[in-house]
Structures are given as C-alpha cells and as structure tokens.
Short mmCIF file of C-alpha atoms in Angstrom, two decimals:
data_model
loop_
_atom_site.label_atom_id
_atom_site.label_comp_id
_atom_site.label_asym_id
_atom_site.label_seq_id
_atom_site.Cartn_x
_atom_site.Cartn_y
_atom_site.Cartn_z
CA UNK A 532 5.55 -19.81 12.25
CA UNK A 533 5.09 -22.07 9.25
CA UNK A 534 6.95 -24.90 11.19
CA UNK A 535 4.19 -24.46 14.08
CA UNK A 536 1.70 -24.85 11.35
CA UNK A 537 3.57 -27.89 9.79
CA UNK A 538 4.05 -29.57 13.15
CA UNK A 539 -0.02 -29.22 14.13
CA UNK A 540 -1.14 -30.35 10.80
CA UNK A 541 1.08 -33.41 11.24
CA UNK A 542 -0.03 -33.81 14.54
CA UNK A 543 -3.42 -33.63 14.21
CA UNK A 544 -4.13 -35.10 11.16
CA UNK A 545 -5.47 -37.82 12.21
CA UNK A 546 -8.04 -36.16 14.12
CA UNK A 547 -8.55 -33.64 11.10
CA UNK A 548 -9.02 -36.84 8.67
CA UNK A 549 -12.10 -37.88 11.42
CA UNK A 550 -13.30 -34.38 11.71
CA UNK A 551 -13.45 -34.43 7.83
CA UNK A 552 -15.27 -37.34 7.22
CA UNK A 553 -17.62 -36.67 9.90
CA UNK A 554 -18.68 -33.45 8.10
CA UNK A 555 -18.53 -35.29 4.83
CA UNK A 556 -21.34 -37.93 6.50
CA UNK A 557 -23.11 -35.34 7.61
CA UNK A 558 -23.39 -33.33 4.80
CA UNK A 559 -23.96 -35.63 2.49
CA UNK A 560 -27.30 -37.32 3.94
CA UNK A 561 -28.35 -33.25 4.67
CA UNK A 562 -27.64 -32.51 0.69
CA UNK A 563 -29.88 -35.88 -0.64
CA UNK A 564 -32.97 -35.22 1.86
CA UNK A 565 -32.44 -31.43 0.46
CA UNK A 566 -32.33 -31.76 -2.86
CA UNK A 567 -35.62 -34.42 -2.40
CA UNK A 568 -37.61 -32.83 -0.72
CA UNK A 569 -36.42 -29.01 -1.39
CA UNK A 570 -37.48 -29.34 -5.07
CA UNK A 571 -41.24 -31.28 -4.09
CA UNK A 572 -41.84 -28.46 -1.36
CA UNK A 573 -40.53 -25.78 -3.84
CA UNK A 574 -42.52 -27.43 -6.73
CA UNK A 575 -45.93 -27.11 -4.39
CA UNK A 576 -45.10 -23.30 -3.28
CA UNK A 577 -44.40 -22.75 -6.66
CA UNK A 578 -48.14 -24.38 -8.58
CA UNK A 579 -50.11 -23.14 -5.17
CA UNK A 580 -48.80 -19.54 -4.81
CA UNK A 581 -51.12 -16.97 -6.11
CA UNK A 582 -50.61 -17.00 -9.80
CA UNK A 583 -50.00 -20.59 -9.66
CA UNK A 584 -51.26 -23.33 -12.06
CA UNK A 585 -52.94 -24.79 -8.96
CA UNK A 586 -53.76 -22.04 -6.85
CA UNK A 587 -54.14 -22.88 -3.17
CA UNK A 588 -54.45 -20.81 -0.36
CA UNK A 589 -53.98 -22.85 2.24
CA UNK A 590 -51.61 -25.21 0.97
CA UNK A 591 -49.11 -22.47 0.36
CA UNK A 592 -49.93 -20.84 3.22
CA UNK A 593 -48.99 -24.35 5.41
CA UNK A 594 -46.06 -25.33 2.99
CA UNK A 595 -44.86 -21.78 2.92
CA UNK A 596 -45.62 -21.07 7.14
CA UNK A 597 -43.32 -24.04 8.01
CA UNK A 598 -40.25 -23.66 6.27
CA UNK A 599 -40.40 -19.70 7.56
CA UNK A 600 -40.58 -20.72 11.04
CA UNK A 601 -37.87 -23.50 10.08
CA UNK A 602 -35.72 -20.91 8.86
CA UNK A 603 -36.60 -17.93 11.30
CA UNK A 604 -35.55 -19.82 14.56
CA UNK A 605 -32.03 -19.19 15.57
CA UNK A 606 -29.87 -21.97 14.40
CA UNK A 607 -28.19 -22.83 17.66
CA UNK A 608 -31.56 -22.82 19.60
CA UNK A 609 -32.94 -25.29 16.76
CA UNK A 610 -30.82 -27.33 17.42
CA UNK A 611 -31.49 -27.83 20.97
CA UNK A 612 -35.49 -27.79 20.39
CA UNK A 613 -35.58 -30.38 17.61
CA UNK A 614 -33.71 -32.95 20.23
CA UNK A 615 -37.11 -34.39 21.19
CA UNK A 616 -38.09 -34.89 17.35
CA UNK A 617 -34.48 -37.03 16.51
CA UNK A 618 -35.29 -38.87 19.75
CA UNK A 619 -38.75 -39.87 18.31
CA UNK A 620 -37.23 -40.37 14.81
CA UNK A 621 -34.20 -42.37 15.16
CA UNK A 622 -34.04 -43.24 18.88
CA UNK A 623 -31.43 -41.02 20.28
CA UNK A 624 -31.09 -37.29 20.28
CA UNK A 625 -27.33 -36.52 20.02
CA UNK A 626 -24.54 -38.21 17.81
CA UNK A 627 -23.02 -37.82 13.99
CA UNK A 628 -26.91 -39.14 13.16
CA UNK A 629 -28.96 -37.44 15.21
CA UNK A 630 -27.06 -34.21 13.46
CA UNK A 631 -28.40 -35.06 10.24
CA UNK A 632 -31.67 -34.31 10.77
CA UNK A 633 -31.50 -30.26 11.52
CA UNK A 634 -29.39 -29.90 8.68
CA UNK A 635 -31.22 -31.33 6.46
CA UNK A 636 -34.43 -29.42 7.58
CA UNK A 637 -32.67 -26.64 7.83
CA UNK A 638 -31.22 -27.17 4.36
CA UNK A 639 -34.78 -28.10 2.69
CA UNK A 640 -36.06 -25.01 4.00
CA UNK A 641 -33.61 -22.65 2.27
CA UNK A 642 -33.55 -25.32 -0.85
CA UNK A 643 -37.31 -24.95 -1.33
CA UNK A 644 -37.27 -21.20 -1.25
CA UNK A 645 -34.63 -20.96 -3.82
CA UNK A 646 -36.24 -23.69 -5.80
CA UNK A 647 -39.70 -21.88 -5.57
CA UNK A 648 -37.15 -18.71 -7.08
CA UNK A 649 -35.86 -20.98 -9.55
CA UNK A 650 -39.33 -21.55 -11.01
CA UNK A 651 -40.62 -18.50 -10.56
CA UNK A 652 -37.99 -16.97 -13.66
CA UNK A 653 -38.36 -19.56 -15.98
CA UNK A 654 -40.78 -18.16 -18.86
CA UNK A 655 -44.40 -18.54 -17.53
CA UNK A 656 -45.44 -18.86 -21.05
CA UNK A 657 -43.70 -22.39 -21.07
CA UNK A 658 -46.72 -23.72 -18.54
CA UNK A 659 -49.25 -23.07 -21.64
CA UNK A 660 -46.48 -24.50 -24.32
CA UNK A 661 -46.43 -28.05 -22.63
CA UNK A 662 -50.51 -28.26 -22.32
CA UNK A 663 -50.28 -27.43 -26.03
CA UNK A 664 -47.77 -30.22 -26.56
CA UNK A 665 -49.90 -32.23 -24.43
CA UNK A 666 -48.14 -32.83 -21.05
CA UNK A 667 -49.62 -33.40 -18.32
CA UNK A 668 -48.06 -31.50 -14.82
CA UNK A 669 -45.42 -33.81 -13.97
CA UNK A 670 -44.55 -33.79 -17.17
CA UNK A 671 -44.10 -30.07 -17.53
CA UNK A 672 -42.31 -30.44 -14.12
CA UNK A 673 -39.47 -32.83 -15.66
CA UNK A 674 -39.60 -31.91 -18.80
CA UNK A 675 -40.16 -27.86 -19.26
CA UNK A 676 -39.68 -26.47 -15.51
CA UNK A 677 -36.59 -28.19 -14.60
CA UNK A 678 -34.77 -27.99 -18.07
CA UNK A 679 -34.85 -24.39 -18.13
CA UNK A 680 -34.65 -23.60 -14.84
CA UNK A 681 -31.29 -26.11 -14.13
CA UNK A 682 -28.74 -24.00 -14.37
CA UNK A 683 -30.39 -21.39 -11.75
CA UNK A 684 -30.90 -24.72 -9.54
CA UNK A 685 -27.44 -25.90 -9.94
CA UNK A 686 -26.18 -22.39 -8.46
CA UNK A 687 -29.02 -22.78 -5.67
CA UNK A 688 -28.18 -26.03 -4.25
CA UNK A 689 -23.90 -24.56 -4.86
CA UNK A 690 -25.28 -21.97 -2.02
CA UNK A 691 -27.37 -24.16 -0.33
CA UNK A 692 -24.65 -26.62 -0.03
CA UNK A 693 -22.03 -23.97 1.61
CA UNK A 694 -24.89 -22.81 3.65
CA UNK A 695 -24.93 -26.12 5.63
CA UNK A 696 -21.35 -26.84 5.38
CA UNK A 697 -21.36 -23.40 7.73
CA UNK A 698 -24.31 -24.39 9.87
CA UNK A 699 -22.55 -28.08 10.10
CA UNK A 700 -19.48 -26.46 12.24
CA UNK A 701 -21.90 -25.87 15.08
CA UNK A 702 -23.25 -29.71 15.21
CA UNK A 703 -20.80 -30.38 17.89
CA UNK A 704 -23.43 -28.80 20.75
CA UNK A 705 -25.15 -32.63 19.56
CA UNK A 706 -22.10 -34.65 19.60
CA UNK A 707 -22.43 -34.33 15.39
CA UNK A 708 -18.44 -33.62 15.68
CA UNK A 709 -17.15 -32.40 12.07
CA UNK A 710 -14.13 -29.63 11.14
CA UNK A 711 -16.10 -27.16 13.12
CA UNK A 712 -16.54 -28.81 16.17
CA UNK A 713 -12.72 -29.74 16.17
CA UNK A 714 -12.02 -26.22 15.91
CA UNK A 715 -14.11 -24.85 18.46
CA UNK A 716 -13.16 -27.35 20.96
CA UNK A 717 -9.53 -28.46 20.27
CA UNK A 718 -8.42 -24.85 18.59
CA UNK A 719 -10.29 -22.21 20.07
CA UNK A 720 -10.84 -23.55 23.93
CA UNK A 721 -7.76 -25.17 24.15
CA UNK A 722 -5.58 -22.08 22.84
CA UNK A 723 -4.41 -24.19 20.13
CA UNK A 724 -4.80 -21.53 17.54
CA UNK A 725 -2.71 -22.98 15.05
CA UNK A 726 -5.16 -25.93 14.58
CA UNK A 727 -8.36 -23.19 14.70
CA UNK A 728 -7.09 -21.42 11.02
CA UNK A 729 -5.70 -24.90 9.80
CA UNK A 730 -9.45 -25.53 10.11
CA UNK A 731 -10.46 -22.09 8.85
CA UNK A 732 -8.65 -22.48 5.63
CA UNK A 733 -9.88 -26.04 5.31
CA UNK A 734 -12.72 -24.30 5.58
CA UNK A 735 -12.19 -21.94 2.94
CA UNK A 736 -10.89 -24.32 0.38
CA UNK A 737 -13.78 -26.28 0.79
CA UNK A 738 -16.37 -23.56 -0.22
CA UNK A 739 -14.58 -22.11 -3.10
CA UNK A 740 -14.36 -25.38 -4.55
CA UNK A 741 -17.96 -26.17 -3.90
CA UNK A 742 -18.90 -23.10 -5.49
CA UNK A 743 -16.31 -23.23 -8.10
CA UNK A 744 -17.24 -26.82 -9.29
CA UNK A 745 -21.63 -25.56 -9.11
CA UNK A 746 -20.24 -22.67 -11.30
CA UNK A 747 -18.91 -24.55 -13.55
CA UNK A 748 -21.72 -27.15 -13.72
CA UNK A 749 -24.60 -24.46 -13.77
CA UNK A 750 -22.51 -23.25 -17.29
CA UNK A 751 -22.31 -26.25 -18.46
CA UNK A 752 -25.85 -26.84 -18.40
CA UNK A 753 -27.14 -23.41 -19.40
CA UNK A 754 -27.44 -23.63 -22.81
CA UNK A 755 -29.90 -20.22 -22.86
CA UNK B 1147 -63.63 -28.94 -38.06
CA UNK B 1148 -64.65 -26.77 -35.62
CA UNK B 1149 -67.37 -25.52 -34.30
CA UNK B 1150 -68.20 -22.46 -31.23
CA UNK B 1151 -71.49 -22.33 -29.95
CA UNK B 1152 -72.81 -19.47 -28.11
CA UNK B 1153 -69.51 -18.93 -26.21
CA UNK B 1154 -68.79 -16.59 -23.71
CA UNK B 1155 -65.90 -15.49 -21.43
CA UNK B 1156 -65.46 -13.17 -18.52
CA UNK B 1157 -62.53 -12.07 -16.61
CA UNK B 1158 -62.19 -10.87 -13.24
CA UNK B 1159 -60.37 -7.53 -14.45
CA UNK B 1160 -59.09 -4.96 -11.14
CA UNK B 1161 -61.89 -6.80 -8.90
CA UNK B 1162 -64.98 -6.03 -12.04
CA UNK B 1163 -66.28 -8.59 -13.95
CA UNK B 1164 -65.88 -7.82 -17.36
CA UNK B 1165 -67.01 -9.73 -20.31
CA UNK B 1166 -64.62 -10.19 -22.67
CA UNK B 1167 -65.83 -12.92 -25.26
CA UNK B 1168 -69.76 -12.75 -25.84
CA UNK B 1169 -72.00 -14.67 -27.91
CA UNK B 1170 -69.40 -16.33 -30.16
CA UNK B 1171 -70.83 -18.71 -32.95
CA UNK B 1172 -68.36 -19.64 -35.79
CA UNK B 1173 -67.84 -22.20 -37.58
CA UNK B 1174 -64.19 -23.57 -39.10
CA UNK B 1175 -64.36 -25.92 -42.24
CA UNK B 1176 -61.47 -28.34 -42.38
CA UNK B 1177 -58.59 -27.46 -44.38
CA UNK B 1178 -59.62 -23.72 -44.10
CA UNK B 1179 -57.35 -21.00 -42.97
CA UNK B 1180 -59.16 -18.83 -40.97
CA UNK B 1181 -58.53 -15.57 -39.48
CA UNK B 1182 -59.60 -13.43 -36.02
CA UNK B 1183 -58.49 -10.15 -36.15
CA UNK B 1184 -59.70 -6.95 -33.38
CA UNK B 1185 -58.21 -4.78 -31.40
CA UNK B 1186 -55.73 -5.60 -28.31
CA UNK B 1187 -58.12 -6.91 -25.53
CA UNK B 1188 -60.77 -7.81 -27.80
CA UNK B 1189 -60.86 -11.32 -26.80
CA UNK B 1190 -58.94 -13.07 -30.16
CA UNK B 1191 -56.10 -14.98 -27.77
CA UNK B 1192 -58.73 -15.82 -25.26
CA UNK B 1193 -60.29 -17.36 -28.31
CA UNK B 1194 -57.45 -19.43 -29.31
CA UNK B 1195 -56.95 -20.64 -26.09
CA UNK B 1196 -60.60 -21.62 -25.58
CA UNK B 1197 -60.01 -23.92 -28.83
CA UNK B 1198 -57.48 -26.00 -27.35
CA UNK B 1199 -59.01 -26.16 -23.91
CA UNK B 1200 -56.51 -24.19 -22.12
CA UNK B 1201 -59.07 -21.90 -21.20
CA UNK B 1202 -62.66 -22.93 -20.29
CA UNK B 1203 -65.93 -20.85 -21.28
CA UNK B 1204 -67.98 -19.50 -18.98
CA UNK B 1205 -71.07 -20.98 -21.17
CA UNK B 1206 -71.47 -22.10 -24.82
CA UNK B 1207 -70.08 -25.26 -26.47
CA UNK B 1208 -66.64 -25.80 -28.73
CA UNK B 1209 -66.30 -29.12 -30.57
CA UNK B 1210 -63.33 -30.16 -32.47
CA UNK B 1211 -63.73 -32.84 -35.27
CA UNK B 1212 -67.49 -33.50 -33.94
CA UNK B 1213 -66.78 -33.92 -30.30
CA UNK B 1214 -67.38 -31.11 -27.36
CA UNK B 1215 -64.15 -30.58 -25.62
CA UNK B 1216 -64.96 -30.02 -22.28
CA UNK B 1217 -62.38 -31.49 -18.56
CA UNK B 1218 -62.75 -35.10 -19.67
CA UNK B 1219 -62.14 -34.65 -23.54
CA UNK B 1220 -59.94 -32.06 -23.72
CA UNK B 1221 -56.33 -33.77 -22.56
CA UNK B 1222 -57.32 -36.48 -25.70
CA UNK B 1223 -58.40 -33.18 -28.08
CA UNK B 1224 -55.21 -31.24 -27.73
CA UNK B 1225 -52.92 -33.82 -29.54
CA UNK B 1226 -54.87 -33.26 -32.28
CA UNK B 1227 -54.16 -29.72 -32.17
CA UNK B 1228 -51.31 -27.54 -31.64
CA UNK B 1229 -50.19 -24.09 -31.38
CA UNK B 1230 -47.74 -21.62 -32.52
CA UNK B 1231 -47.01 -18.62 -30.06
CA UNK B 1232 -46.04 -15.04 -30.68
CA UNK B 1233 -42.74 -14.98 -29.07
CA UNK B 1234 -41.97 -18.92 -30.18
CA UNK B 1235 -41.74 -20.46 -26.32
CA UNK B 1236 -39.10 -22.32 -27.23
CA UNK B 1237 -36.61 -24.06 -25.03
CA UNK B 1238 -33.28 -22.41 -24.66
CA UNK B 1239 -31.31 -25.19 -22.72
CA UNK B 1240 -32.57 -27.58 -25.63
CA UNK B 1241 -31.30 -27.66 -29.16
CA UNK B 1242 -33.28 -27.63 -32.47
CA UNK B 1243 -34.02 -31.61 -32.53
CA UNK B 1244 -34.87 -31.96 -29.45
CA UNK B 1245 -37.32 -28.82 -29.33
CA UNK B 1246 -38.64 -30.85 -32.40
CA UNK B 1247 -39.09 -33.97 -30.64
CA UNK B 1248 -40.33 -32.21 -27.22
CA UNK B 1249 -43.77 -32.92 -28.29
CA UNK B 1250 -43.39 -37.07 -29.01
CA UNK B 1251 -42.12 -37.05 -25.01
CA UNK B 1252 -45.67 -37.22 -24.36
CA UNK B 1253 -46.76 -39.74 -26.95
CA UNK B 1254 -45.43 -43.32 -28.05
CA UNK B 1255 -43.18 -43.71 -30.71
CA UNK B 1256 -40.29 -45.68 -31.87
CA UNK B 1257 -37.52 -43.55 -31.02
CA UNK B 1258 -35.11 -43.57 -34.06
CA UNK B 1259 -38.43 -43.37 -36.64
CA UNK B 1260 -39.50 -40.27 -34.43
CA UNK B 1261 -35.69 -38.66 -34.97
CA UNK B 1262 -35.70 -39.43 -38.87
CA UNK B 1263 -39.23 -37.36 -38.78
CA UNK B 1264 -37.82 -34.54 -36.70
CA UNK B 1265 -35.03 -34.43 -39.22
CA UNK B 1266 -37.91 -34.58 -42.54
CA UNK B 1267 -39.64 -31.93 -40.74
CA UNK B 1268 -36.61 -29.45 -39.97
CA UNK B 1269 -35.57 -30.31 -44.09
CA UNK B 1270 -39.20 -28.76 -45.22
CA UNK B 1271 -39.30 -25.85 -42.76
CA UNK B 1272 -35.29 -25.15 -44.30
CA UNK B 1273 -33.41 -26.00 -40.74
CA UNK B 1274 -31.98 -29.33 -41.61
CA UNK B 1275 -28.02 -27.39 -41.13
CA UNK B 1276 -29.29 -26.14 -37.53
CA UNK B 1277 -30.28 -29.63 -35.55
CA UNK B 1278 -27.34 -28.74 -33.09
CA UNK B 1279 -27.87 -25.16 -32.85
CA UNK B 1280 -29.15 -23.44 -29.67
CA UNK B 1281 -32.11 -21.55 -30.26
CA UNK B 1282 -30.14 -18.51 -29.08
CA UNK B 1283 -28.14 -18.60 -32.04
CA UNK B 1284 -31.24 -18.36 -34.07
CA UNK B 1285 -32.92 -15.39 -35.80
CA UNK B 1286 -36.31 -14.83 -34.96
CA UNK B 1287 -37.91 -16.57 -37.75
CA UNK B 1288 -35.45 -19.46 -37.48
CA UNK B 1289 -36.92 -19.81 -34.10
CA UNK B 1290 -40.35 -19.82 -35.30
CA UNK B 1291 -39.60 -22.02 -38.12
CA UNK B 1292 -38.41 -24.38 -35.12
CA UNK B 1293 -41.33 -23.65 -33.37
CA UNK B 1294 -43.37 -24.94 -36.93
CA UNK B 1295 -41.65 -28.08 -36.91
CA UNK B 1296 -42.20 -29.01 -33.14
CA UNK B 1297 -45.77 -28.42 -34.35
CA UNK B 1298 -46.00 -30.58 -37.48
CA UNK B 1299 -44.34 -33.19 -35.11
CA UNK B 1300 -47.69 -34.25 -33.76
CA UNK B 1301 -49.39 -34.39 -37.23
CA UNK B 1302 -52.14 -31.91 -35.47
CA UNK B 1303 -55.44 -31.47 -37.49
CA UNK B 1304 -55.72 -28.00 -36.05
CA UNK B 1305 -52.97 -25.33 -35.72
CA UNK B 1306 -53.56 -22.31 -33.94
CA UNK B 1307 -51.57 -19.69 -34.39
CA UNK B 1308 -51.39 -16.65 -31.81
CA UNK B 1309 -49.84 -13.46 -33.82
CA UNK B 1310 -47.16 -15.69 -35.51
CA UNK B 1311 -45.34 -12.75 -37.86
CA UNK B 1312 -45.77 -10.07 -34.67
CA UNK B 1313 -42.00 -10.18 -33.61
CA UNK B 1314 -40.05 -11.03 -37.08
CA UNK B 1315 -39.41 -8.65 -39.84
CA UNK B 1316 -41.40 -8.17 -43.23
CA UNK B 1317 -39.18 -10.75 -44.83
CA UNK B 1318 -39.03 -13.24 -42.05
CA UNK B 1319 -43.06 -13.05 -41.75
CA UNK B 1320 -43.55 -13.51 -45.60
CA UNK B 1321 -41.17 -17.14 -45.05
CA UNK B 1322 -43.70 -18.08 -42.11
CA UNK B 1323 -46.54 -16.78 -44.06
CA UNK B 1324 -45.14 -18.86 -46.91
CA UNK B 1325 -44.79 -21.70 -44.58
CA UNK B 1326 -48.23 -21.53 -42.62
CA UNK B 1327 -49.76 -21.71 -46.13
CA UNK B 1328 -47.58 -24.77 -47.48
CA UNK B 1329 -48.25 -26.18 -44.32
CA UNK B 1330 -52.17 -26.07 -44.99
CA UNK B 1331 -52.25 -27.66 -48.88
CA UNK B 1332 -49.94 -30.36 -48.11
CA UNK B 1333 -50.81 -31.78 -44.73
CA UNK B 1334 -54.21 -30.18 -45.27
CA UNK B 1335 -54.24 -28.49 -42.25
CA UNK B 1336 -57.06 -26.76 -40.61
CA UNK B 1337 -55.44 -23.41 -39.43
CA UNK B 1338 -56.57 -20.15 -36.94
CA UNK B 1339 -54.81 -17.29 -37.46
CA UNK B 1340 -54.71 -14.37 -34.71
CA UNK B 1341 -53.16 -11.11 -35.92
CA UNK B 1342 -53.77 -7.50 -35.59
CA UNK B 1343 -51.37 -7.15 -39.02
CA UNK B 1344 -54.42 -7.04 -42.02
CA UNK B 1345 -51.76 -7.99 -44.50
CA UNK B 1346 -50.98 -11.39 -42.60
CA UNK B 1347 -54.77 -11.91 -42.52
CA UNK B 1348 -55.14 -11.03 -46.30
CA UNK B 1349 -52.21 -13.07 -47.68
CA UNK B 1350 -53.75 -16.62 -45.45
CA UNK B 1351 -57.43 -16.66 -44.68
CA UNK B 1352 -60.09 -17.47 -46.83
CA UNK B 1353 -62.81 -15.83 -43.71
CA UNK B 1354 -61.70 -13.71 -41.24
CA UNK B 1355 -64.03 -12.99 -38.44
CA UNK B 1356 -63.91 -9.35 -36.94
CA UNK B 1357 -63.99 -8.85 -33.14
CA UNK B 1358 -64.99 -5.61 -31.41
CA UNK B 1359 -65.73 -4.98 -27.94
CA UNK B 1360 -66.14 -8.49 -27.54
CA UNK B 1361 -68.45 -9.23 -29.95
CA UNK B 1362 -68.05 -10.93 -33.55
CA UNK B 1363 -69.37 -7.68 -35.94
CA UNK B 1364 -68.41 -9.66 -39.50
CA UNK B 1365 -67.45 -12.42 -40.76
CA UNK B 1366 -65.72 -11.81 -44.29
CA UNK B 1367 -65.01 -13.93 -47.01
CA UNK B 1368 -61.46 -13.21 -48.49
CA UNK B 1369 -59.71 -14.02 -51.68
CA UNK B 1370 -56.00 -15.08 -50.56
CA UNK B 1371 -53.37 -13.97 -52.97
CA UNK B 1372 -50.10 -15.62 -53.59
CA UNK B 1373 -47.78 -14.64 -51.56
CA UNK B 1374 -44.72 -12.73 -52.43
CA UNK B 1375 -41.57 -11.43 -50.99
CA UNK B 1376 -41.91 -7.87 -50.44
CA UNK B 1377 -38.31 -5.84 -50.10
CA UNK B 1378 -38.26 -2.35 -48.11
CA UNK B 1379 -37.97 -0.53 -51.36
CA UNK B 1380 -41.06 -1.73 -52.38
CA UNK B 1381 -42.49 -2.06 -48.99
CA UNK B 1382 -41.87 2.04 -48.74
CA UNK B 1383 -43.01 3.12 -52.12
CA UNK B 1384 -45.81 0.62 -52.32
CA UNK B 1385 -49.72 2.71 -51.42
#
C-alpha cells in the first residue's frame, strides 16, 4: 500500500510541484490584497460602528452590507457570478489570475470582520490615552490600535489564511488549477485515489504549519 | 492657568437629556494643585475631560494659559497638557521606555536626547531598573509611576489627573501622592486632581471645589500637609 503511495508521489510529482505553486501564486496575491484592504475596511467598521470615534450610519451600514453579502453567497456560485467583474478587471474571466480576484474578496471580507473583532477588544480607554498624548487618528491607528491588538491580528489573518487555502481547492471550476483542483480532477474523477489523500495530507501539513508558525508569531508579539 | 466660564454639559442618558455639568465657573492659578471631588456621576471626569478638549461643552468657555480651546485650538492645547488615568492605560505589548517615549511619537525630537530624558524621567519617578520590563510585571503603582513619566515626557503645563490613587493600596497612593506633589514644586506644575478619596484631596490641593448634582456648592481653601507614609497599624487605630 505504501509502495502505491511511493510510486504516485513519484509519478506525479511533477504535476504536484505545478499544482503547488499554482496555489502558492494564488494565495499569495489573495493574502496581500487581504491584509490591505481587510485592515482599512475593518479600521472604517470599526471608527463608524455605533460607539465608534466617528460614528456613521451609513458608512457602516455600506462597508458593513457588502462584505455580508460577499461572505453570505455560496462560494462556488461566487465564483461563477464574479466572472463578468475579472473580465472587466483584468480582461479575461478564467485562468491562475482571474482566480485571484474571488479569493481575495472573499478573503478581505472575512479579514475585515475579524479585524473589526480585533479592535473591538483592545482597551477602549486607549482611544482617549492617545488624544491625551496628542495623536491624531492615524496615529492612534499605527501606534495604539494595532500595537495592542497584533497579536489577536496575527491569529486572524493565521485563520484567514487557511480559510482561503480551503476555498483555493475549488478555483479549478475557473481554470485557477492549484492542489485542489489536481485532486478533484486527477484523484477523485479519475479513481486515482492514491493521488486524492497524497493531496489531502499535503493539505493537512500545510494548515498546521500555517497555523503553527501564526501561533507562534501572535506569542511572540503579545507582550500583554 | 485656567479658566471655566459658565460651562455646561448634558448627556443623552436612556433616551433623557440630562444635565450633568451646570453653570461651572472656576478658576485654576498656575502652579496650584487643585481638587474636584462629588459623588459618582456628579460630573468631575466630564470635567477633566472638558479641560483637555476631549469633550466639548454644550455652552460656556474654557481657556488654558489665556487662550479658549475650542475644534481649531484644542489639537495645539493638549500638548501642553496631559493626563493621568485611573486604571493607568498603559500599553501592554510595549515596555517601560517606550510607554515613556509613546508621547514624543507625536512631536519632534532628536531621538537619542528624547531616550536619555525617558531614562532621567523613569530615575525621578524610581523605575530606572524596570526600562525592559512589561508593564504586566508591574505592581499597580509601578504602572502608574510609568504612567507619570510618559506624562512628564511632554513637559505639560497642566496635568490632569482622573482618580489617580483609586486602584493602588494606601502605601502605593501615598508614593503617587508623594510624586504628584514633587511633581508640582519642581516642574511647577499646574495640577487637577479628581478623587472621591478626601484624604487624597487633603494631602494635595490647596482649593478643592465641591460638586453636587451637577452643580459647584463650595469652593474650599485647604491647608496641604506633608505627606507621610501611613502603615495599616496606624491606618486601623488612627480616628
């Protein structure tokens, strides 16, 4: 049994090396435009919610609405319905490229919310600390909010991270190819179920040492 | 130093308007350690936060050092204040320097002169062995000595100081009392003190204005004794 094993890694291993890499691309771009624009749209929920420094209905209403109906639609269908919107951004709707783009909405979405979170336990008291000290709000964003609220965002953007390293196995549908795709269509379909829980434990090696290395980062950094 | 005109505050309280600060008129000579004490809800914090622009009146005037702080002057005014908090607000991912040198983020400075001051400062408040330390390793009047230092960072002109003793011991309180008061004769600090403890009130202020349902009812001119260490033995057998 462990020969079959042996004998699929070794012949597919060049195909698992691609597979890899193509998750690797994907994921990557997905984790930068997350961790961008997750912590400005968390930062607005975060000043415009209701007991925010900047209260604003309507802001957090619009910020808020979009990244629940980002989040609420069912992954796979997503996928399908943004086509039109990677057409109009990058000129073509399928591909490792045109991938990107759900993931990383989908992953600033659940970023934000976490980053909103985040914010939310940090000591309120700390808002009223840096007017005293004389900062102004993007100062008490750098230098108040996100020092004592790192460690929590470290462990955020850990699950946020395995979160689209799951929804990246289902890119293929796009042509975004990736571990998942490989395992779906040359393990699963073709009865090659050797190569399926190569991928699998691939799979599972990958997340625990995503989450083991934000573990060990987030205690680095908390210093509470 | 400072002066409050006719202020009032009121507070949307369970959908009521209720007033919590009326008619306020006091005014603080410099280098004078004055005290507001009242009940909880009488309006003293509100106060102290109205001095440093944090919160705006509804109507009257404050001016600091001759000038009205109002939304133009009151980013420029609050450097030349600062505050010290009831439960410190101190940074816990930071160590004791750099919630020292927080404050000269926001201003210029030559770095390294800035660090040698941090490290003056945390000599007089008795920290100078803790630079490194977390402020979770910290008693609670270490961390409010820390938060005394990041305040005499900025050289302020006014310190306000919202129930400073409330969470620390007798004998950690009489060290910040002891501190506070150091603090005003040498830099010559102008200093509010907030505090529903009439001991911390007696030992500092030289007035103390007395707040009830919102309203100022007296102000009272005190004679602050030194202060002295008080142990429990004497702090139980004491009338």
């Amino acid at each position: 049994m462990i020969n079959n094993y042996i004998e699929t890694f070794s012949k597919y291993q060049g195909q698992l090396l691609n597979a890899f890499i193509e998750t690797i691309d994907m994921m990557f771009t997905a984790m930068v435009f997350t961790i961008l624009f997750g912590m400005v749209f968390g930062f607005i929920m975060f000043i415009t919610r209701a007991d925010g420094i900047y209260r604003n209905k309507l802001m957090y209403f619009l910020v808020s609405g979009v990244l629940n109906v980002l989040r609420s639609i069912p992954y796979i269908l997503f996928i399908i319905v943004i086509i039109p919107f990677n057409r109009l951004l990058i000129g073509t709707g399928f591909g490792v490229d045109a991938s990107k783009i759900p993931l990383s909405l989908i992953g600033i979405s659940t970023f934000a919310r976490f980053v909103e979170q985040d914010f939310l336990d940090v000591n309120k008291n700390i808002y009223e600390t840096s007017y005293a000290l004389g900062a102004n709000t993007l100062q008490y964003l750098t230098h108040f909010l996100l020092v004592e609220a790192r460690s929590g965002l470290i462990l955020s953007f850990t699950s946020t991270t395995i979160s689209l390293l799951s929804y990246s196995t289902v890119m293929g549908i796009i042509g975004g190819g990736g571990l998942g795709y490989l395992a779906i269509s040359e393990g699963y379909q073709n009865f090659n179920y050797s190569l399926m829980w190569i991928i699998i434990i691939l799979m599972i090696v990958l997340v625990h040492f995503v989450q083991t290395t934000g573990n060990t980062i987030s205690r680095k950094y908390d210093k509470r | 130093m400072i002066k409050i005109e006719n202020v009032s505050k009121n507070f949307l309280i369970n959908g009521k308007e209720e007033r919590v600060i009326i008619d306020f008129n006091i005014n603080i000579n410099k280098k004078e350690i004055f005290g507001l004490v009242g009940e909880t809800g009488s309006g003293k914090s509100t106060l102290l936060r109205m001095l440093n622009g944090f919160i705006e009146p509804d109507c009257g005037k404050i001016y600091l050092m001759d000038r009205e702080l109002n939304k133009e002057s009151k980013h420029e005014l609050v450097r030349d204040t600062s505050m010290i908090f009831q439960d410190f607000n101190l940074l816990g991912n930071l160590n004791v320097l750099d919630n020292v040198l927080l404050a000269t983020k926001f201003r210029k400075g030559n770095k390294e002169d800035l660090i040698k001051r941090a490290r003056e400062i945390l000599e007089f408040v008795g920290l100078s062995d803790f630079e490194r330390s977390y402020t979770r390793t910290l008693s609670g009047g270490q961390k409010q000595r820390v938060a005394i230092a990041r305040t005499l960072m900025t050289s302020p002109k006014i310190i306000l100081c919202d129930e400073p003793t409330s969470a620390l011991d007798d004998k950690m309180s009489y060290e910040i009392l002891k501190l506070l008061k150091e603090i005003n004769e040498k830099f010559e600090t102008t200093i509010v003190i907030v505090s529903h403890d009439i001991s911390v009130i007696k030992a500092l202020c030289s007035r103390v204005a007395i707040i009830e349902g919102g309203k100022i009812v007296e102000v009272l001119s005190l004679n602050p004794k030194e202060i002295h260490p008080i142990s429990y033995k004497e702090a139980l057998i004491s009338d």
